[in-house]
Amino acid sequence: MTVTNQTLNILVADDDETIRMLMQVALERAGYRVLIANDGNQAIQLFAANTIDLVMLDVSMPGMDGFQVCTWLRQQVGNELPIIMVTGMDDVQSINCAFEVGATDFIAKPINWSLIGYRILYLQRAYLNLLALKNANARSHAIFSAIPDTMFIISDEGEVFEVCSRQENTPWLPARAGENLKRYLPEDIVTRYLDAVELARHHHGVQSFEYPLKLAADVIRYYENRIAVIDEQKTLCLVRDITDRKDSERKIFNMAYFDNLTGLPNRQSFLERLEGEIQRAKFQRNKLAVLFLDLDGFKSINDTMGHTTGDVVLKWAAERLQSSTRPSDFISRNSADRSEVNLARLGGDEFTVVIPNLSCTEDALLLAHRIRETMRRPFHLSSRDVVLTASIGIALYPDDGEDAEILLKNADTAMYHAKDEGRDNCQFYNANLTLQAEKRMHMENDLRNALENDQFSLCYQPQFDIARECIKSVEALIRWNHPQQGIISPLDFIPLAEENGLIIPIGEWVLRTACVEAMQWQKDGLFLEMAVNLSPMQLKAPDFVRMVLDILAETGFPADRLVFEITEGALMERSESTLATLHTLRQYRIQIALDDFGTGYSSMNYLKQLPITNIKIDRSFVCGILNNKDNLAIVRAIISLSKNLGFAVTAEGIESLAQAQILKYFGCETLQGYYFGKPIGLKEVIGVAEMRWLIQAVQPSEVTYENC
Ligand code: C2E
Ligand code: MG
Ligand code: MG
């Protein structure tokens, strides 16, 4: 049915001819086109044969009355057709009846013929509004069904007022009015809904958020919810399943950042990651290493066996790389073990590895060697076995470059250098580093075997008691008899042993050997004190005291003749557990000497609170006392302060009589140094112990030239 504003087709049905005529004249004058029916049946025929926009029915007509016609019309065309019943004045029953059969309005007789046109005009406007509303509803409905969203209206508390549209098979989205969102969604997501409602209310805008919903153990779907306020109580929620979009985004991300063949991060991703790690290293003042790896001879696999085989080999190589760079595969002290190593494929047969938080350069070399070893295992192809080696270049931040591009370039250069060195090789960008790091690495390997292979020995340096004019104790000093390199100084291997934890078994060996050997002198009637050096790490070992007591019990060496020498550094940490250990040792009457005193920063005030018995003044001060007034003053002050605090004082590094004389003058009690004896073997100790030295106390100003 079409309606225009200008001309309505009005069907008038009345059995009263006068009324019919008057109605026709009045309506036509008002601009309407009029069709006239004498009774109900004729009205139906005319309606069927014409386009009618409005019907006026007399309630009482012969045959079909107005109510029957109205009922019929409603059945045919629904509610949209305006139907006006013409009733008698005061005929309330007819008016009610007209309402029940669906009439739009009524006009009571007698009819005011001059106003009838206006009545119709007003009705027409209401009718047009009704139609517009209906159209709007139809449009909304079409939109609801076209949009792939589930739409519902909720209250600020999450009560569902209305479900406007709903996608099929979404039992986790509201289905019925009157329920609460909580019935459908987990609490945290409901909270996000309600928060968004509140925000939308505050900002008068559309709020949106995304959320994942776990539908089964391995099924997660993603949703986007847009929220718009309707009025003070109601808010519209549009929920869209965006799982497919998320999947595509992930795919696009993977394509942009990951290598298709191996699944490893690609060049772009690597550079971004490296730049991030560099920023972090800069901030934390850390080092990092970039390893650039190239498979030797990979090109010939591609050339001779085809690209498909080449791809398979690359995939396997990537898997091996992954397994060899996995943290758990490293020995524990390696810094690569403590931070996540980043692996990437740059393209072709080129791979990169970043080690953030590099604590020492050897860690990079160790990892490179580990990778090389893993690569070297044959790849079993169906036709034959292939052995691939890797050349690896290493660049360090900040030494070899401060941005990602430069580090990568320098690692690449180092890799070419590794190839030049005969492939299956690894080189630092700075060639010197390769030598140093390799040396240390070999030493570490050898150190691991040294205990088992009995390559350690102890020598003893006498400590001279000024008052008794003879040796009262010895300091046990470890030596490593390396099968190729000969004797190696503890200064060269103790720091390494401290780094890799080997100091614990080595330290135990030193203590046991020193006690066993001291007991041999005791058998010969020589009762010497034994000074043994300790590393801070030993003191921190949980079973350290137990170990010491076991060795003393095992060997029979008396606790009060054992002196542990610890350096200032060990105490500067002020660790509670170290202090507790020292106190326990003192309870067993073991003496504790502060070694190399003066090289650290301990204040006498702090030392006073520590359970130490002796102070050993460092050699660097002693050697300067003859020609450096400051050193002289420092040594004098240390001795007098130490004695005031009740510490026994030993001076180290005495190489001349003059030094000994001055130190005696200052009141130092024990002297140690080459003047009294270099570190010597077990058997020589007895001979030295029988020697006597007479040292005269001499003021510094009176020291004669020949004594120096
Ligand atoms: P330290 O405990 O201060 O030992 C004294 C070092 O000074 C010894 O060197 C000794 O040979 C040297 N020395 C003694 N008198 C003189 C002298 O008059 N002139 C000169 N130039 N040097 C003198 P060594 O044996 O090479 O030991 C060096 C350091 O290695 C020791 O310093 C100690 O810190 C450490 N060390 C040695 N043995 C052990 C050990 O068994 N365990 C631990 N943890 N550290 C040890
Ligand atoms: Mg010492
Ligand atoms: Mg010392």
PDB file of N, CA, C and O in Angstrom, residues 360-393:
ATOM      1  N   CYS A 360      80.653 -12.989  31.357  1.00  0.00           N
ATOM      2  CA  CYS A 360      82.034 -12.970  30.865  1.00  0.00           C
ATOM      3  C   CYS A 360      82.073 -13.479  29.428  1.00  0.00           C
ATOM      4  O   CYS A 360      81.210 -14.259  29.016  1.00  0.00           O
ATOM      5  N   THR A 361      83.062 -13.012  28.698  1.00  0.00           N
ATOM      6  CA  THR A 361      83.121 -13.282  27.261  1.00  0.00           C
ATOM      7  C   THR A 361      83.192 -14.777  26.950  1.00  0.00           C
ATOM      8  O   THR A 361      82.678 -15.226  25.943  1.00  0.00           O
ATOM      9  N   GLU A 362      83.809 -15.541  27.862  1.00  0.00           N
ATOM     10  CA  GLU A 362      83.940 -16.983  27.600  1.00  0.00           C
ATOM     11  C   GLU A 362      82.579 -17.647  27.458  1.00  0.00           C
ATOM     12  O   GLU A 362      82.442 -18.655  26.776  1.00  0.00           O
ATOM     13  N   ASP A 363      81.569 -17.087  28.125  1.00  0.00           N
ATOM     14  CA  ASP A 363      80.241 -17.695  28.042  1.00  0.00           C
ATOM     15  C   ASP A 363      79.762 -17.727  26.594  1.00  0.00           C
ATOM     16  O   ASP A 363      79.136 -18.685  26.156  1.00  0.00           O
ATOM     17  N   ALA A 364      80.078 -16.650  25.865  1.00  0.00           N
ATOM     18  CA  ALA A 364      79.677 -16.594  24.458  1.00  0.00           C
ATOM     19  C   ALA A 364      80.425 -17.672  23.682  1.00  0.00           C
ATOM     20  O   ALA A 364      79.852 -18.379  22.848  1.00  0.00           O
ATOM     21  N   LEU A 365      81.704 -17.815  23.997  1.00  0.00           N
ATOM     22  CA  LEU A 365      82.519 -18.800  23.293  1.00  0.00           C
ATOM     23  C   LEU A 365      82.048 -20.219  23.626  1.00  0.00           C
ATOM     24  O   LEU A 365      81.948 -21.084  22.743  1.00  0.00           O
ATOM     25  N   LEU A 366      81.732 -20.419  24.891  1.00  0.00           N
ATOM     26  CA  LEU A 366      81.253 -21.745  25.322  1.00  0.00           C
ATOM     27  C   LEU A 366      79.996 -22.132  24.568  1.00  0.00           C
ATOM     28  O   LEU A 366      79.869 -23.248  24.075  1.00  0.00           O
ATOM     29  N   LEU A 367      79.083 -21.156  24.471  1.00  0.00           N
ATOM     30  CA  LEU A 367      77.829 -21.435  23.771  1.00  0.00           C
ATOM     31  C   LEU A 367      78.111 -21.714  22.297  1.00  0.00           C
ATOM     32  O   LEU A 367      77.551 -22.637  21.707  1.00  0.00           O
ATOM     33  N   ALA A 368      79.016 -20.920  21.718  1.00  0.00           N
ATOM     34  CA  ALA A 368      79.356 -21.118  20.304  1.00  0.00           C
ATOM     35  C   ALA A 368      79.930 -22.532  20.105  1.00  0.00           C
ATOM     36  O   ALA A 368      79.558 -23.225  19.152  1.00  0.00           O
ATOM     37  N   HIS A 369      80.780 -22.959  21.008  1.00  0.00           N
ATOM     38  CA  HIS A 369      81.358 -24.302  20.871  1.00  0.00           C
ATOM     39  C   HIS A 369      80.290 -25.382  21.025  1.00  0.00           C
ATOM     40  O   HIS A 369      80.288 -26.385  20.329  1.00  0.00           O
ATOM     41  N   ARG A 370      79.393 -25.121  21.946  1.00  0.00           N
ATOM     42  CA  ARG A 370      78.300 -26.081  22.160  1.00  0.00           C
ATOM     43  C   ARG A 370      77.473 -26.214  20.872  1.00  0.00           C
ATOM     44  O   ARG A 370      77.120 -27.311  20.449  1.00  0.00           O
ATOM     45  N   ILE A 371      77.179 -25.063  20.264  1.00  0.00           N
ATOM     46  CA  ILE A 371      76.403 -25.082  19.015  1.00  0.00           C
ATOM     47  C   ILE A 371      77.180 -25.846  17.947  1.00  0.00           C
ATOM     48  O   ILE A 371      76.637 -26.702  17.248  1.00  0.00           O
ATOM     49  N   ARG A 372      78.464 -25.550  17.843  1.00  0.00           N
ATOM     50  CA  ARG A 372      79.275 -26.220  16.821  1.00  0.00           C
ATOM     51  C   ARG A 372      79.264 -27.721  17.009  1.00  0.00           C
ATOM     52  O   ARG A 372      79.129 -28.491  16.070  1.00  0.00           O
ATOM     53  N   GLU A 373      79.398 -28.141  18.281  1.00  0.00           N
ATOM     54  CA  GLU A 373      79.392 -29.588  18.552  1.00  0.00           C
ATOM     55  C   GLU A 373      78.076 -30.219  18.141  1.00  0.00           C
ATOM     56  O   GLU A 373      78.044 -31.281  17.524  1.00  0.00           O
ATOM     57  N   THR A 374      76.968 -29.536  18.475  1.00  0.00           N
ATOM     58  CA  THR A 374      75.653 -30.095  18.145  1.00  0.00           C
ATOM     59  C   THR A 374      75.479 -30.192  16.634  1.00  0.00           C
ATOM     60  O   THR A 374      74.913 -31.154  16.129  1.00  0.00           O
ATOM     61  N   MET A 375      75.983 -29.190  15.917  1.00  0.00           N
ATOM     62  CA  MET A 375      75.825 -29.169  14.466  1.00  0.00           C
ATOM     63  C   MET A 375      76.619 -30.298  13.815  1.00  0.00           C
ATOM     64  O   MET A 375      76.227 -30.824  12.792  1.00  0.00           O
ATOM     65  N   ARG A 376      77.732 -30.606  14.401  1.00  0.00           N
ATOM     66  CA  ARG A 376      78.668 -31.540  13.769  1.00  0.00           C
ATOM     67  C   ARG A 376      78.118 -32.965  13.659  1.00  0.00           C
ATOM     68  O   ARG A 376      78.614 -33.750  12.878  1.00  0.00           O
ATOM     69  N   ARG A 377      77.116 -33.297  14.454  1.00  0.00           N
ATOM     70  CA  ARG A 377      76.550 -34.655  14.370  1.00  0.00           C
ATOM     71  C   ARG A 377      75.926 -34.833  12.989  1.00  0.00           C
ATOM     72  O   ARG A 377      75.305 -33.902  12.461  1.00  0.00           O
ATOM     73  N   PRO A 378      76.092 -36.021  12.370  1.00  0.00           N
ATOM     74  CA  PRO A 378      75.581 -36.177  11.002  1.00  0.00           C
ATOM     75  C   PRO A 378      74.057 -36.036  10.917  1.00  0.00           C
ATOM     76  O   PRO A 378      73.356 -36.402  11.851  1.00  0.00           O
ATOM     77  N   PHE A 379      73.601 -35.477   9.794  1.00  0.00           N
ATOM     78  CA  PHE A 379      72.173 -35.435   9.502  1.00  0.00           C
ATOM     79  C   PHE A 379      71.867 -36.678   8.660  1.00  0.00           C
ATOM     80  O   PHE A 379      72.506 -36.895   7.621  1.00  0.00           O
ATOM     81  N   HIS A 380      70.908 -37.491   9.104  1.00  0.00           N
ATOM     82  CA  HIS A 380      70.614 -38.728   8.367  1.00  0.00           C
ATOM     83  C   HIS A 380      69.550 -38.455   7.319  1.00  0.00           C
ATOM     84  O   HIS A 380      68.361 -38.391   7.632  1.00  0.00           O
ATOM     85  N   LEU A 381      69.996 -38.300   6.077  1.00  0.00           N
ATOM     86  CA  LEU A 381      69.046 -38.137   4.977  1.00  0.00           C
ATOM     87  C   LEU A 381      68.788 -39.517   4.389  1.00  0.00           C
ATOM     88  O   LEU A 381      69.585 -40.438   4.593  1.00  0.00           O
ATOM     89  N   SER A 382      67.674 -39.655   3.641  1.00  0.00           N
ATOM     90  CA  SER A 382      67.342 -41.000   3.154  1.00  0.00           C
ATOM     91  C   SER A 382      68.443 -41.534   2.247  1.00  0.00           C
ATOM     92  O   SER A 382      68.789 -42.707   2.281  1.00  0.00           O
ATOM     93  N   SER A 383      69.025 -40.664   1.431  1.00  0.00           N
ATOM     94  CA  SER A 383      70.038 -41.153   0.487  1.00  0.00           C
ATOM     95  C   SER A 383      71.394 -41.356   1.161  1.00  0.00           C
ATOM     96  O   SER A 383      72.103 -42.317   0.889  1.00  0.00           O
ATOM     97  N   ARG A 384      71.753 -40.450   2.061  1.00  0.00           N
ATOM     98  CA  ARG A 384      73.054 -40.589   2.723  1.00  0.00           C
ATOM     99  C   ARG A 384      73.123 -39.679   3.945  1.00  0.00           C
ATOM    100  O   ARG A 384      72.235 -38.857   4.157  1.00  0.00           O
ATOM    101  N   ASP A 385      74.180 -39.857   4.710  1.00  0.00           N
ATOM    102  CA  ASP A 385      74.374 -38.990   5.864  1.00  0.00           C
ATOM    103  C   ASP A 385      75.160 -37.754   5.448  1.00  0.00           C
ATOM    104  O   ASP A 385      76.063 -37.846   4.624  1.00  0.00           O
ATOM    105  N   VAL A 386      74.778 -36.619   6.020  1.00  0.00           N
ATOM    106  CA  VAL A 386      75.491 -35.384   5.688  1.00  0.00           C
ATOM    107  C   VAL A 386      76.042 -34.782   6.973  1.00  0.00           C
ATOM    108  O   VAL A 386      75.348 -34.725   7.988  1.00  0.00           O
ATOM    109  N   VAL A 387      77.300 -34.358   6.917  1.00  0.00           N
ATOM    110  CA  VAL A 387      77.855 -33.685   8.088  1.00  0.00           C
ATOM    111  C   VAL A 387      78.018 -32.200   7.752  1.00  0.00           C
ATOM    112  O   VAL A 387      78.588 -31.849   6.728  1.00  0.00           O
ATOM    113  N   LEU A 388      77.452 -31.379   8.619  1.00  0.00           N
ATOM    114  CA  LEU A 388      77.528 -29.925   8.404  1.00  0.00           C
ATOM    115  C   LEU A 388      78.259 -29.302   9.582  1.00  0.00           C
ATOM    116  O   LEU A 388      77.972 -29.640  10.732  1.00  0.00           O
ATOM    117  N   THR A 389      79.152 -28.401   9.306  1.00  0.00           N
ATOM    118  CA  THR A 389      79.778 -27.682  10.415  1.00  0.00           C
ATOM    119  C   THR A 389      79.286 -26.239  10.381  1.00  0.00           C
ATOM    120  O   THR A 389      78.640 -25.819   9.421  1.00  0.00           O
ATOM    121  N   ALA A 390      79.613 -25.510  11.443  1.00  0.00           N
ATOM    122  CA  ALA A 390      79.165 -24.114  11.498  1.00  0.00           C
ATOM    123  C   ALA A 390      80.340 -23.196  11.773  1.00  0.00           C
ATOM    124  O   ALA A 390      81.236 -23.543  12.537  1.00  0.00           O
ATOM    125  N   SER A 391      80.327 -22.029  11.113  1.00  0.00           N
ATOM    126  CA  SER A 391      81.302 -20.984  11.434  1.00  0.00           C
ATOM    127  C   SER A 391      80.554 -19.907  12.189  1.00  0.00           C
ATOM    128  O   SER A 391      79.475 -19.486  11.762  1.00  0.00           O
ATOM    129  N   ILE A 392      81.132 -19.479  13.294  1.00  0.00           N
ATOM    130  CA  ILE A 392      80.399 -18.545  14.150  1.00  0.00           C
ATOM    131  C   ILE A 392      81.245 -17.308  14.444  1.00  0.00           C
ATOM    132  O   ILE A 392      82.419 -17.421  14.804  1.00  0.00           O
ATOM    133  N   GLY A 393      80.645 -16.147  14.256  1.00  0.00           N
ATOM    134  CA  GLY A 393      81.310 -14.894  14.616  1.00  0.00           C
ATOM    135  C   GLY A 393      80.604 -14.287  15.819  1.00  0.00           C
ATOM    136  O   GLY A 393      79.391 -14.394  15.938  1.00  0.00           O
TER     137      GLY A 393
END
